[in-house]
XYZ file of C-alpha atoms in Angstrom:
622
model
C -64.618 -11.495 103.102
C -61.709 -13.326 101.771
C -58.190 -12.530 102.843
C -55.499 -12.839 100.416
C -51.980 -14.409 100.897
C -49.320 -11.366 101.421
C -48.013 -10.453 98.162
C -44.860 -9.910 100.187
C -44.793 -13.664 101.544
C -45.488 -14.209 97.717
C -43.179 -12.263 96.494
C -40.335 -13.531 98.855
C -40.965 -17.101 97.624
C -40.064 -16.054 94.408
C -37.067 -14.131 94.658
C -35.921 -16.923 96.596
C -35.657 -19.151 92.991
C -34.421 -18.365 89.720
C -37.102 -19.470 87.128
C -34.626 -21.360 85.205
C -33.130 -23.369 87.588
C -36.382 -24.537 88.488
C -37.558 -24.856 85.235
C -34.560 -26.392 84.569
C -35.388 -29.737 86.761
C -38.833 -30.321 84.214
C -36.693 -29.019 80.592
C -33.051 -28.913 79.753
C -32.424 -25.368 78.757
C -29.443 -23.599 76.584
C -28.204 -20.546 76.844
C -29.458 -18.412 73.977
C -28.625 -14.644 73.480
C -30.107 -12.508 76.921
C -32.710 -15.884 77.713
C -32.544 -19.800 77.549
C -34.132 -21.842 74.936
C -35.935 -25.197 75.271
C -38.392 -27.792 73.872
C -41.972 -27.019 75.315
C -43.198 -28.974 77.814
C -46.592 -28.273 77.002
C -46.535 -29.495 73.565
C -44.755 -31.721 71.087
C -41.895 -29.846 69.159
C -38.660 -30.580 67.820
C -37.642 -27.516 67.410
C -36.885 -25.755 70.494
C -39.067 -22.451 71.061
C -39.818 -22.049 74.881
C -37.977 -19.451 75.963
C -37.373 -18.526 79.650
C -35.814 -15.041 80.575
C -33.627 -14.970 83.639
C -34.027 -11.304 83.758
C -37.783 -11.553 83.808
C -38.184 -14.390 85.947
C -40.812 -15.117 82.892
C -41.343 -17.934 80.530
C -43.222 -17.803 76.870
C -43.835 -20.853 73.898
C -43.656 -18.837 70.757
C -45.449 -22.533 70.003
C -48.137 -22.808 71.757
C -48.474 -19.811 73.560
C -48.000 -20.855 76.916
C -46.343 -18.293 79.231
C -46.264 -16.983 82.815
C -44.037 -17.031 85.610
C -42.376 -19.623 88.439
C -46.073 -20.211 90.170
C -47.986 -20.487 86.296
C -45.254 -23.176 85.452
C -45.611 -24.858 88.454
C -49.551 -25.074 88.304
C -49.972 -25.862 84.717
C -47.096 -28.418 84.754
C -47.966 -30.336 87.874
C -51.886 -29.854 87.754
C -52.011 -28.466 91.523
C -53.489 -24.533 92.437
C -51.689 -21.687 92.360
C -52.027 -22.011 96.390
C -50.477 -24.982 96.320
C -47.675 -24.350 93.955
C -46.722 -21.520 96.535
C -46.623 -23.860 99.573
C -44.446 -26.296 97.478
C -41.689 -23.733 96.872
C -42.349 -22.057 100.291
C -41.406 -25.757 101.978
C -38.630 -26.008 99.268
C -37.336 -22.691 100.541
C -37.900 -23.211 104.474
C -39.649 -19.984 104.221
C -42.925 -20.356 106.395
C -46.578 -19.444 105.235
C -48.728 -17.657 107.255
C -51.403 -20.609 108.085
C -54.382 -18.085 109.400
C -54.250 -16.589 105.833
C -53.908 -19.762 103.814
C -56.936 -20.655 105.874
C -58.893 -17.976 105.022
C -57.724 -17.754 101.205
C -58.350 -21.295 100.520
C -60.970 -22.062 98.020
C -63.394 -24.875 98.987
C -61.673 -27.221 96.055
C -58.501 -26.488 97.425
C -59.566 -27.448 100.983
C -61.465 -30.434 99.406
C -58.190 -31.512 97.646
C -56.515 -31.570 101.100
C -58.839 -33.541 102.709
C -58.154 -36.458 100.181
C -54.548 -36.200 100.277
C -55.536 -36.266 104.568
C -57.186 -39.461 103.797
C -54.974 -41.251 101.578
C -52.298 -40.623 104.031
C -54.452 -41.819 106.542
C -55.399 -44.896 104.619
C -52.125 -45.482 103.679
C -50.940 -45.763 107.002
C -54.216 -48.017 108.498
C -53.767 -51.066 105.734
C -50.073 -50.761 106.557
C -50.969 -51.026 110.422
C -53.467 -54.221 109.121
C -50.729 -56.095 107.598
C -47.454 -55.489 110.082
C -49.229 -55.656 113.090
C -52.676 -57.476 112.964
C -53.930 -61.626 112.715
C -56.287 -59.724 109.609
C -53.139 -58.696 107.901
C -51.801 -62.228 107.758
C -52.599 -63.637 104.307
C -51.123 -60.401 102.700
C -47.962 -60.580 104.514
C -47.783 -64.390 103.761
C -48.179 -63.442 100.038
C -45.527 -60.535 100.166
C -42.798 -63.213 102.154
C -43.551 -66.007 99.703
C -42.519 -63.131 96.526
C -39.292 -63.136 98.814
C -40.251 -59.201 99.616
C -38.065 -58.089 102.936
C -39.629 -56.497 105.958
C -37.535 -53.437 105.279
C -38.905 -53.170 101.343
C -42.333 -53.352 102.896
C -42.050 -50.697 105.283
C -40.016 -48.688 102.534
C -43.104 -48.823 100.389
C -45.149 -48.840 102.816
C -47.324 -51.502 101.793
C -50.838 -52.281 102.895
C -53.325 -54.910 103.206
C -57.104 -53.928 102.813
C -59.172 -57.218 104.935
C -61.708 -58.895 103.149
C -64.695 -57.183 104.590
C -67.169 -53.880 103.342
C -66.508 -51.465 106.003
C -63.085 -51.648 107.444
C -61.822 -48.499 105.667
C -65.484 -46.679 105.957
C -65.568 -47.005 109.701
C -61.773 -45.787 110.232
C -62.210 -42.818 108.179
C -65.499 -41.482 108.777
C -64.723 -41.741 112.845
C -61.712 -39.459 111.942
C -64.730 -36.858 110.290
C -64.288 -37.374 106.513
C -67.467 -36.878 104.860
C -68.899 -40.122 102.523
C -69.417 -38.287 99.421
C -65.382 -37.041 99.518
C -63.948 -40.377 100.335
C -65.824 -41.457 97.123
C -64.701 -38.481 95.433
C -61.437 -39.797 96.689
C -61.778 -43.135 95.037
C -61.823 -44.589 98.482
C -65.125 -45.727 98.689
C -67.868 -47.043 96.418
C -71.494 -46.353 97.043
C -73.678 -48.795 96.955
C -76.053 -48.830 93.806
C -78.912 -51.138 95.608
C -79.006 -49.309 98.748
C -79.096 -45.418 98.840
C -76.498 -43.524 101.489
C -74.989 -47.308 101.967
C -70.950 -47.318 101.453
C -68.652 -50.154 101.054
C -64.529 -50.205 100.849
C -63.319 -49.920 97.136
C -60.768 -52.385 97.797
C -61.129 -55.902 99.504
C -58.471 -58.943 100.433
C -55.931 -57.079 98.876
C -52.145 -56.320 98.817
C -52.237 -52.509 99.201
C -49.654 -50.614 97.115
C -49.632 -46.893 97.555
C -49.323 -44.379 94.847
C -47.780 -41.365 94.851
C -47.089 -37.855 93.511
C -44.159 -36.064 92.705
C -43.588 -34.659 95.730
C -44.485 -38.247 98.069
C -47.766 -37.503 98.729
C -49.955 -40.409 98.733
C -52.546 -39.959 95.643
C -54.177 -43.642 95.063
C -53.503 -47.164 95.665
C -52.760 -50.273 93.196
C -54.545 -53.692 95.239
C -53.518 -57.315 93.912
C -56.057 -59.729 94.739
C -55.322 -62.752 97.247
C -57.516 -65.112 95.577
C -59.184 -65.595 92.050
C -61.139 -63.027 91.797
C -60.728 -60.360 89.138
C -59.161 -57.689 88.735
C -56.331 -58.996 89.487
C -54.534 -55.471 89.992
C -57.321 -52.862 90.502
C -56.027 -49.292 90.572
C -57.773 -45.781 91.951
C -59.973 -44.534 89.590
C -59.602 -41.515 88.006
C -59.831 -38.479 91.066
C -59.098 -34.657 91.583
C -55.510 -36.168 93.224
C -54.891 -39.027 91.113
C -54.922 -39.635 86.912
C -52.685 -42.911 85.981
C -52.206 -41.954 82.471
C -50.141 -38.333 84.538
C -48.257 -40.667 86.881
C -45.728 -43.032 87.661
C -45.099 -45.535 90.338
C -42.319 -44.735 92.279
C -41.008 -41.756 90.767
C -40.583 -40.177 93.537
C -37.943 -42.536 95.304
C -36.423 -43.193 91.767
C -35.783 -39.728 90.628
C -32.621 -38.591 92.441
C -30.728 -41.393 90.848
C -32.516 -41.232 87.836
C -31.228 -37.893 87.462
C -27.668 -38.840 88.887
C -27.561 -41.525 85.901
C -29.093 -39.968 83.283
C -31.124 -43.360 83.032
C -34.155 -44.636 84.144
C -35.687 -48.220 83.506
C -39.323 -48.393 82.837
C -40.695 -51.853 84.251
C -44.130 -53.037 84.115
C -45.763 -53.540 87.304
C -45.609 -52.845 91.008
C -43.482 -56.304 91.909
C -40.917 -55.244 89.221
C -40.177 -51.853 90.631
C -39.975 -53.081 94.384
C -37.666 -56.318 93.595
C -35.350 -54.179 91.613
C -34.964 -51.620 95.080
C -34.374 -54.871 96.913
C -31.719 -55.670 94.523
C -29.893 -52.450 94.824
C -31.557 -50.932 91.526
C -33.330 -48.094 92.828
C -34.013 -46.196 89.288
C -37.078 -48.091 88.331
C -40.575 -46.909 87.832
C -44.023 -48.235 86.470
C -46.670 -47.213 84.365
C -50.270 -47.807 86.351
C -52.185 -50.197 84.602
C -51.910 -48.874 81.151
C -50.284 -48.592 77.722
C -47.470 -45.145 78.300
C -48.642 -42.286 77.931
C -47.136 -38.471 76.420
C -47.407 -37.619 80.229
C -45.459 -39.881 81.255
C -43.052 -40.031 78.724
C -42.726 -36.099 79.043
C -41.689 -36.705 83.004
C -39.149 -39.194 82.209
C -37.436 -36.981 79.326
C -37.224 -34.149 82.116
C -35.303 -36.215 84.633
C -32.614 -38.686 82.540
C -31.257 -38.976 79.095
C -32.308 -42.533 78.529
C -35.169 -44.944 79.201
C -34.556 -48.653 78.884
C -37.928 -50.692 78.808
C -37.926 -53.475 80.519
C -41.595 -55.409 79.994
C -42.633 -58.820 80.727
C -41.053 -61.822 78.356
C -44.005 -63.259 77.674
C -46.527 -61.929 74.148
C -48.771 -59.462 76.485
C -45.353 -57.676 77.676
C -43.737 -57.330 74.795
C -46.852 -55.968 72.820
C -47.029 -53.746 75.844
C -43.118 -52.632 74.949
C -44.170 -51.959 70.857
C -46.883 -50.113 71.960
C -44.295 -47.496 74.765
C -41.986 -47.372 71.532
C -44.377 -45.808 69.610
C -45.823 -43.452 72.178
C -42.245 -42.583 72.770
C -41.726 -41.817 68.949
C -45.091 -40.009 68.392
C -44.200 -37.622 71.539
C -41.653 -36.295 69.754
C -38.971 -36.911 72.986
C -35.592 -36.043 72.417
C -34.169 -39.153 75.174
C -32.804 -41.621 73.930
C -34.842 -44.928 74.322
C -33.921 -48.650 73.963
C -35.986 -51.806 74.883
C -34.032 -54.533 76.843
C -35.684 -57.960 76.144
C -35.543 -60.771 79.371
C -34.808 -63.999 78.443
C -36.659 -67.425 78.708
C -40.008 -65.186 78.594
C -39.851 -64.620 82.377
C -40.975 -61.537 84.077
C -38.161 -58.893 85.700
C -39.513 -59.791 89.248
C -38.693 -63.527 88.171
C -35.450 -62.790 86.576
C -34.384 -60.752 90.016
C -35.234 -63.639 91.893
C -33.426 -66.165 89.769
C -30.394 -64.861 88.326
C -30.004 -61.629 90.717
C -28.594 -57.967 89.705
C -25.446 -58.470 88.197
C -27.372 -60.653 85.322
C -30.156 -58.054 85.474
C -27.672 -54.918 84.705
C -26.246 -57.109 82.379
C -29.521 -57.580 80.493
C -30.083 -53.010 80.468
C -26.743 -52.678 79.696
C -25.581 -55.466 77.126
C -28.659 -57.086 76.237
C -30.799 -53.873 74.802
C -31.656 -52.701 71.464
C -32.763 -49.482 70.300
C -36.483 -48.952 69.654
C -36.224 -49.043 65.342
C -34.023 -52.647 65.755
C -36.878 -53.729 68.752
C -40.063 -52.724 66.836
C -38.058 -54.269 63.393
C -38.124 -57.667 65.269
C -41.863 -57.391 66.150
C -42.705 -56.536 62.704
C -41.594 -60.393 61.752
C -44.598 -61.813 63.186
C -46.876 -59.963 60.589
C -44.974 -61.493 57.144
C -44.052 -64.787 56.092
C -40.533 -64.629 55.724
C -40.422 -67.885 54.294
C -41.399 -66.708 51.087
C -40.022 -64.034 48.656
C -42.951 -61.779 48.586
C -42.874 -61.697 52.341
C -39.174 -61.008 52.461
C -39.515 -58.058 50.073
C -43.004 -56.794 51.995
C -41.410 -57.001 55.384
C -38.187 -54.697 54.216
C -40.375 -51.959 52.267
C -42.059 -52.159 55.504
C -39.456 -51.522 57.637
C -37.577 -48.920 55.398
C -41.318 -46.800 55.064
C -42.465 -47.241 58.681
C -39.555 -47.490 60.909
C -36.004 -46.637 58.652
C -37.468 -43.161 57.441
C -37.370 -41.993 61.077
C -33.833 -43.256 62.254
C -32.332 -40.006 62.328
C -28.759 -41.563 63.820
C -26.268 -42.089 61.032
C -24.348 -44.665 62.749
C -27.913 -46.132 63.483
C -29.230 -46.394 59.741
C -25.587 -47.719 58.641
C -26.161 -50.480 61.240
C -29.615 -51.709 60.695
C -29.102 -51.375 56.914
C -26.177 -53.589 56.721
C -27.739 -56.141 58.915
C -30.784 -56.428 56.651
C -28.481 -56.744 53.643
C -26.795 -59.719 55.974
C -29.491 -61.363 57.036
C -32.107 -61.119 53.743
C -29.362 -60.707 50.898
C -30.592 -57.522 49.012
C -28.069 -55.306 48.239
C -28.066 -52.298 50.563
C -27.537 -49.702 48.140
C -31.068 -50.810 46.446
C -32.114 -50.643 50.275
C -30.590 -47.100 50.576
C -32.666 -45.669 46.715
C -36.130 -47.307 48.420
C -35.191 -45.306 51.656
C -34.473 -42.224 49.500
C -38.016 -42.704 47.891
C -39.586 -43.126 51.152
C -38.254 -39.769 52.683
C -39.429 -38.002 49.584
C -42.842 -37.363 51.534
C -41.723 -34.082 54.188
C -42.850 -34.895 57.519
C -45.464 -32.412 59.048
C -44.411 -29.715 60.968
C -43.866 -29.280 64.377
C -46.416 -26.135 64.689
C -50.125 -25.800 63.742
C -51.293 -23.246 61.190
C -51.979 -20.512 64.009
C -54.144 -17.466 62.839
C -54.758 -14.744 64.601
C -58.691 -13.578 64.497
C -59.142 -9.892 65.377
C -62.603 -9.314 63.783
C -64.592 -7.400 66.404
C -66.512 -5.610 63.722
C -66.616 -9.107 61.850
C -68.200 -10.473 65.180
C -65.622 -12.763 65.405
C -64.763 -14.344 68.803
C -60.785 -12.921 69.510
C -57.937 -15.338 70.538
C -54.640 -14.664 71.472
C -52.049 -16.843 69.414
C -48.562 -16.806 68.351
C -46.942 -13.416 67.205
C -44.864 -13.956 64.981
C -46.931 -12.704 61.766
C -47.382 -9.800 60.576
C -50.214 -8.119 62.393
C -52.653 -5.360 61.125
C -51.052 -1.916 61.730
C -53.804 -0.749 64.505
C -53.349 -4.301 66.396
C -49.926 -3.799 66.068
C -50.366 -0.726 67.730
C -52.019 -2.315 70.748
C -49.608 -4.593 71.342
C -47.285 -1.935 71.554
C -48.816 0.379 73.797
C -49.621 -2.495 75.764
C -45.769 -3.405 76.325
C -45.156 0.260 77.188
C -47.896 0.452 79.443
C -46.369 -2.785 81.407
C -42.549 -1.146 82.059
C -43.802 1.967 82.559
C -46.639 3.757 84.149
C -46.091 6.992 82.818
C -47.573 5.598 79.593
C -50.352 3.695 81.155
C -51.887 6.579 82.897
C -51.324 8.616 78.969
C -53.087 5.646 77.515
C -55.985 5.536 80.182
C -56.341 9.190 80.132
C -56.528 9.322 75.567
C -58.004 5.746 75.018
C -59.486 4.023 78.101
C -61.467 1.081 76.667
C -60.755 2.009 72.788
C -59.088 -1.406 72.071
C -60.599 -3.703 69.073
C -59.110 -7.172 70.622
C -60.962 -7.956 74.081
C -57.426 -9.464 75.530
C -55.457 -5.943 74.971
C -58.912 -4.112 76.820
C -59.084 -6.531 79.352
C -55.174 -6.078 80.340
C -55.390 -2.658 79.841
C -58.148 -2.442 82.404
C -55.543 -4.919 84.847
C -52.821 -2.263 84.501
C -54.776 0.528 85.328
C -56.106 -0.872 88.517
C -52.400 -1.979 88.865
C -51.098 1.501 88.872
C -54.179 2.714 91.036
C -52.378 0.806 94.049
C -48.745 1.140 92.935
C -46.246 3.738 91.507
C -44.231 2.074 89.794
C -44.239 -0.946 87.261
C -43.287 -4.045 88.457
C -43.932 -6.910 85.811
C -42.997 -9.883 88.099
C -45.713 -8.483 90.387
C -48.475 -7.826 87.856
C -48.113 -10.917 85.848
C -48.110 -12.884 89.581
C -51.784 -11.424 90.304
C -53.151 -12.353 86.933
C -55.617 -15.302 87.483
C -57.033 -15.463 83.913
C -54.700 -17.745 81.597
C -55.136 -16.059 78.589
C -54.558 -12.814 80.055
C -51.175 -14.300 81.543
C -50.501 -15.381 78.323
C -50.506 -12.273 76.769
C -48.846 -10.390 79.405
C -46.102 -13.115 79.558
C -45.980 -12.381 75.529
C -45.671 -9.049 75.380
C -42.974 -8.633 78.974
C -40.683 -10.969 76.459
C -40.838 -8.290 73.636
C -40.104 -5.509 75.801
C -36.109 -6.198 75.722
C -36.784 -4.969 71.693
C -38.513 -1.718 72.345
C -36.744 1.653 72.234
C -36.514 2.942 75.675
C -34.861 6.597 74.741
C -37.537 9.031 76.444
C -37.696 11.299 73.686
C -38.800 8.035 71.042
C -40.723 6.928 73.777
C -43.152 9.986 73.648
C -42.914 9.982 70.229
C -44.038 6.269 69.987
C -46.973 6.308 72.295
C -48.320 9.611 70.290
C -47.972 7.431 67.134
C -49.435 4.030 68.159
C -52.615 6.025 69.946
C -53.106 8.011 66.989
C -53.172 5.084 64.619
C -55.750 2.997 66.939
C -57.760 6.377 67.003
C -57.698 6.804 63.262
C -58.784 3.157 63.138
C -62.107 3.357 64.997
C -63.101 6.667 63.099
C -62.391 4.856 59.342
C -64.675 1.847 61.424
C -67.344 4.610 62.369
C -67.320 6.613 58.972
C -67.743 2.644 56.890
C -71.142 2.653 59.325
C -72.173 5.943 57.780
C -71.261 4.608 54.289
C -73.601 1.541 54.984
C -76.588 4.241 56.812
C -75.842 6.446 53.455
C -76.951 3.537 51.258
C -79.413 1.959 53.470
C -81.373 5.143 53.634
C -81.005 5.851 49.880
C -82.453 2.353 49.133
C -85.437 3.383 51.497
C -85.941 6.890 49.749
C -84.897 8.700 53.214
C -83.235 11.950 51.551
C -83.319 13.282 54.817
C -81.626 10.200 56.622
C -78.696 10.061 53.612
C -78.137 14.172 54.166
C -77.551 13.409 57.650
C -75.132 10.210 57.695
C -73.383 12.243 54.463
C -72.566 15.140 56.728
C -71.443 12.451 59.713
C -69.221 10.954 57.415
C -67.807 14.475 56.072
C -67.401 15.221 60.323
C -65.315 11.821 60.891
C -63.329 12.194 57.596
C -62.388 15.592 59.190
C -60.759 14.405 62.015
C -59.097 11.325 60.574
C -57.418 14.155 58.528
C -56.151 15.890 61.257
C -54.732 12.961 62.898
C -53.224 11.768 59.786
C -51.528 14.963 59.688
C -50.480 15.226 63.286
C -48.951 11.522 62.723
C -46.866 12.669 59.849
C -45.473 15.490 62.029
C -44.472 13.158 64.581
C-alpha cells in the first residue's frame, strides 16, 4: 500500500511562500482591491483577468478557468508532477523531504522521469570526460579552439564530445543499470530497425551541447557534426524531459541578469549564446532548432521587459527574425520587442569574434528597430517599388497588416512620417487609409464560453467561466458549495438534506470531496482541501468558488437563512424535473389507451405538486 507524503511536510512547504511572490517570478502582478491582477499565463489575453489572492494563497483565470494553488501553478506551468513541484520549493526553502516516503509515494512515471534526468546527467558528464580528458575527444576540442571557445567557456557549458562509434554511450549507461527501452525513451539511444533488441548511440562525431531546464537540470543535448554529414545540428527528440518548442538554451545561466536588466537578447544558435558569455554578455538565450514559439515567448515576457532579436545576417536568419516577430505579435505579449540587424550579413558568433562587445552592444542598443519598422523593411522584397502601383500596394500593405496594430503613439507618428519622407504621399491621406483600416474591431481576447448544465438534456457538464448569469437552482449549487468549503457546519446540513442531489456532476463530485474532508477534520481549511484535490477540473472549481467566498454574507443568522433557501430551491428543482416525467408518462399512457397507467402518473404528479407547494411556501417564509 502506498504511503503518502505528510500533509504536514506539505503543508510547511507552503506556508513557507507567499503565492504571489512566487507567482510573481512567471507574471507581473498589480495590486487590485483585497487580490493582485495579471495577464494569464495560460492563455493569450490583453486584458488582465488572473487573479491571485494573498489571503487564499489561491489563484483563478476568470479567462480560461485555470485555478489552484502554489503546487497547481507550479505543475501546470512548468510541466513537472505535483511530487516534483513539492521537492522544487522544498530545496528552494532548505526544508528537507522525508526520502523513505517520497520513495514509497512515487508513481512509476515519476521514478521513470528521474531515471532520465539520472542519465542525462550522467551523459552529460561522460562526453564532457571524452573531450577534456581523452585522445577520442580530440577532433571536438580542436573544433571548439579553432571557434576561439576558452577552456573555461567549455567547462562552463559543460560541453561534450560524443566519438564516432555505435556503442560508446550504450555501454557506459547500461553498466551503470539503465534499462534500453528508457534510454530510448530518453532520446539517448536509437534502436536499431534491422536488428531487433540491437541499440546504437543517437549521436555520433559530435560537439555535445547540453540542454537544460529551468532549474539546470540536464534535459537533452544539441550535437554539431565534425564532418559533412547531415544534420548539421541534430537536437533530442521530443521526450517526457525535453520539448524544444517549451525551452530555451541557456535560460537558466541567463535569467538572473535577464531579470536584473529587464532585457534579454534572443540569438540563434548554440555558438551565439556561448561567444556572447565569453564576451561578457551573459543575457543571451536560443531557440532549439526551430521557428519561436508562444512557449517560449511566454518565458521570456515573465523574466525581462524587452527582447532584442538578434538572428543571423544572412536571408535564412532574417526570415527566421520575421517569422519570431510575428509569433511575438500573435501571442499577445505585453514586452516590448525590437529586432537588431548585424551588419555585412555575418552571424553574431562572427561579429563577436571580429569587432568584439563594445560594437556588439552597440548594434542591441543603437542599431535596433522595433518589430512594425523591421517587418516594414522585409515587406520590400514582395513589391516592386520601382513602379507606382507597387509603391501604393506596398503602403496599403503596411498601413492594413502592420500600422493597424502599432498601438504606440509616438511609434505611428514616426513610421508615418518616414513613409511620407521616403515615398512622398501625404501623411494625412496615410492617416484616413489607416482610419479605414481600423474600422474592422479586432476579435476579442475571450472565447464565447457557455456553460452546459443539461443533465436531463443528457448533455455532458463542463465547468467554465462564471461570470453569466446562471440558472437559479445552479446558482444555488454554487452557493452551497462555497458555504460548504469555509464552513463545515453547512457541509454536514447539506450532506445530511441533499447528499448526492446535485444536477452538475462537478458540484456532486466536490460535494462528495468535502464530506470525506470533514470525515477526517473539524474544521475547514481551504488551502488544505484544494492541496489534496488531484482532479483538475475539480481544482478548478474549488479554486473558483474559494475566490467568491470574500462576497458571501458571513452574519450567522443570514447564513442559516441562506443555506435553507439555496437547498430548498435545488429541492424544488428536482421535484418540477420529476413531476415533467409524470407529464410525459400521463401522455404516453393516454396515447397507448392505459386509463389505468394515466390515473396513476396523474395522482404522482398531484403528490409532487404537493410538496413543491410546501416548499415554495416555506421559502417565502424564510
Amino acid at each position: 500500500m502506498k504511503k503518502r507524503l505528510p500533509e504536514e511536510i506539505i503543508e510547511r512547504v507552503r506556508q513557507h511562500f507567499d503565492i504571489v511572490d512566487v507567482i510573481g517570478e512567471y507574471v507581473p502582478l498589480k495590486k487590485s482591491g483585497r487580490g493582485y491582477m495579471g495577464c494569464c499565463p495560460f492563455h493569450n489575453e490583453k486584458s488582465p483577468s488572473f487573479s491571485v489572492s494573498q489571503d487564499k494563497q489561491l489563484y483563478h483565470c476568470f479567462g480560461c478557468g485555470a485555478s489552484g494553488n502554489l503546487f497547481s501553478f507550479l505543475r501546470d506551468k512548468e510541466g513537472i508532477t505535483f511530487f516534483e513541484a513539492v521537492e522544487q520549493l522544498a530545496k528552494r526553502a532548505n526544508i528537507a523531504l522525508p526520502v523513505e516516503e517520497l520513495e514509497d509515494i512515487d508513481s512509476p512515471e515519476y521514478k521513470r522521469r528521474k531515471e532520465m534526468f539520472r542519465a542525462h546527467d550522467l551523459a552529460a558528464k561522460y562526453y564532457h570526460h571524452i573531450l577534456m580528458n581523452t585522445d577520442a575527444g580530440l577532433p571536438g576540442l580542436r573544433y571548439l579552439e579553432s571557434r576561439g571557445i576558452t577552456k573555461t567557456i567549455i567547462e562552463t557549458f559543460q560541453l561534450g564530445y560524443a566519438p564516432n562509434a555505435w556503442d560508446v554511450l550504450v555501454k557506459f549507461l547500461l553498466k551503470r543499470g539503465f534499462a534500453e527501452d528508457l534510454l530510448v525513451e530518453a532520446g539517448l539511444l536509437s534502436q536499431s530497425e534491422k536488428y531487433k533488441g540491437r541499440y546504437y548511440d543517437k549521436f555520433r562525431h559530435r560537439v555535445m551541447f547540453p540542454i537544460h531546464d529551468g532549474q539546470g537540470q540536464v534535459i537533452g543535448f544539441g550535437g554539431r557534426i565534425l564532418d559533412k554529414g547531415e544534420p548539421k545540428y541534430l537536437n533530442s527528440p521530443e521526450t517526457p524531459l525535453f520539448s524544444k518548442g517549451r525551452h530555451l538554451y541557456n535560460l537558466h545561466r541567463a535569467r538572473p541578469v535577464m531579470r536584473q536588466e529587464g532585457r534579454v537578447i534572443l540569438l540563434e544558435g548554440y555558438m551565439d549564446v556561448i561567444m556572447a558569455y565569453q564576451h561578457g554578455i551573459p543575457n543571451t538565450v536560443a531557440a532549439l532548432g526551430t521557428a519561436l514559439t508562444n512557449d517560449q515567448v511566454r518565458l521570456l515576457q515573465r523574466n525581462v521587459e524587452e527582447i532584442v532579436m538578434m538572428y543571423d545576417g544572412d536571408a535564412a536568419g532574417q526570415k527566421a527574425a520575421v517569422r519570431s516577430s510575428e509569433v511575438i505579435k500573435e501571442s499577445g505579449a505585453t514586452v516590448k520587442a525590437r529586432v537588431a540587424t548585424i551588419p555585412d550579413g555575418l552571424d553574431p558568433d562572427e561579429f563577436l569574434r571580429k569587432y568584439g562587445k563594445d560594437a556588439f552592444v552597440r548594434v542591441v542598443l543603437d542599431n535596433s528597430s522595433s518589430m512594425t519598422a523591421f517587418r516594414m523593411h522585409s515587406l520590400r522584397k514582395e513589391f516592386n517599388l520601382g513602379t507606382q502601383s507597387g509603391k501604393e500596394d506596398y503602403i496599403k500593405e503596411v498601413i492594413h497588416k502592420l500600422l493597424v496594430t502599432v498601438g504606440s503613439p509616438i511609434e505611428l507618428e514616426t513610421l508615418l512620417r518616414e513613409l511620407s519622407e521616403e515615398f512622398g504621399y501625404p501623411k494625412e491621406a496615410m492617416e484616413k487609409e489607416l482610419a479605414l483600416a481600423k474600422k474592422s474591431p479586432p476579435a476579442g481576447d475571450k472565447p464565447d464560453r457557455k456553460w452546459n448544465t443539461n443533465r436531463n438534456n443528457a448533455g455532458e457538464v463542463s465547468f467554465a467561466s462564471t461570470g453569466q448569469l446562471l440558472p437559479a437552482h445552479i446558482n444555488a449549487e454554487r452557493k452551497l458549495l462555497t458555504y460548504m468549503l469555509i464552513d463545515e457546519g453547512v457541509a454536514r446540513q447539506v450532506q445530511y438534506t441533499l447528499a448526492d442531489e446535485f444536477s452538475v456532476d462537478e458540484h456532486g463530485a466536490l460535494a462528495a470531496h468535502l464530506y470525506a474532508f470533514y470525515a477526517e477534520h473539524t474544521q475547514a481549511d481551504l488551502s488544505l482541501f484544494i492541496g489534496g484535490l488531484e482532479d483538475r477540473e475539480l481544482l478548478k472549481l474549488a479554486t473558483a468558488l474559494a475566490m467568491e467566498a470574500d462576497h458571501l454574507d458571513r452574519r450567522s443568522d443570514r447564513v442559516d437563512a441562506l443555506v435553507r433557501e439555496y437547498i430548498q430551491r435545488i429541492k424544488v428543482y428536482h421535484l418540477q424535473l420529476e413531476m415533467k416525467r409524470y407529464e410525459r408518462q400521463m401522455i404516453d399512457c393516454g396515447n397507448r389507451g392505459d386509463t389505468e397507467g394515466m390515473q396513476t402518473a396523474y395522482d404522482e404528479m398531484n403528490r409532487v405538486k404537493s410538496m413543491i407547494q410546501s416548499l415554495e411556501i416555506a421559502q417565502a417564509e424564510i
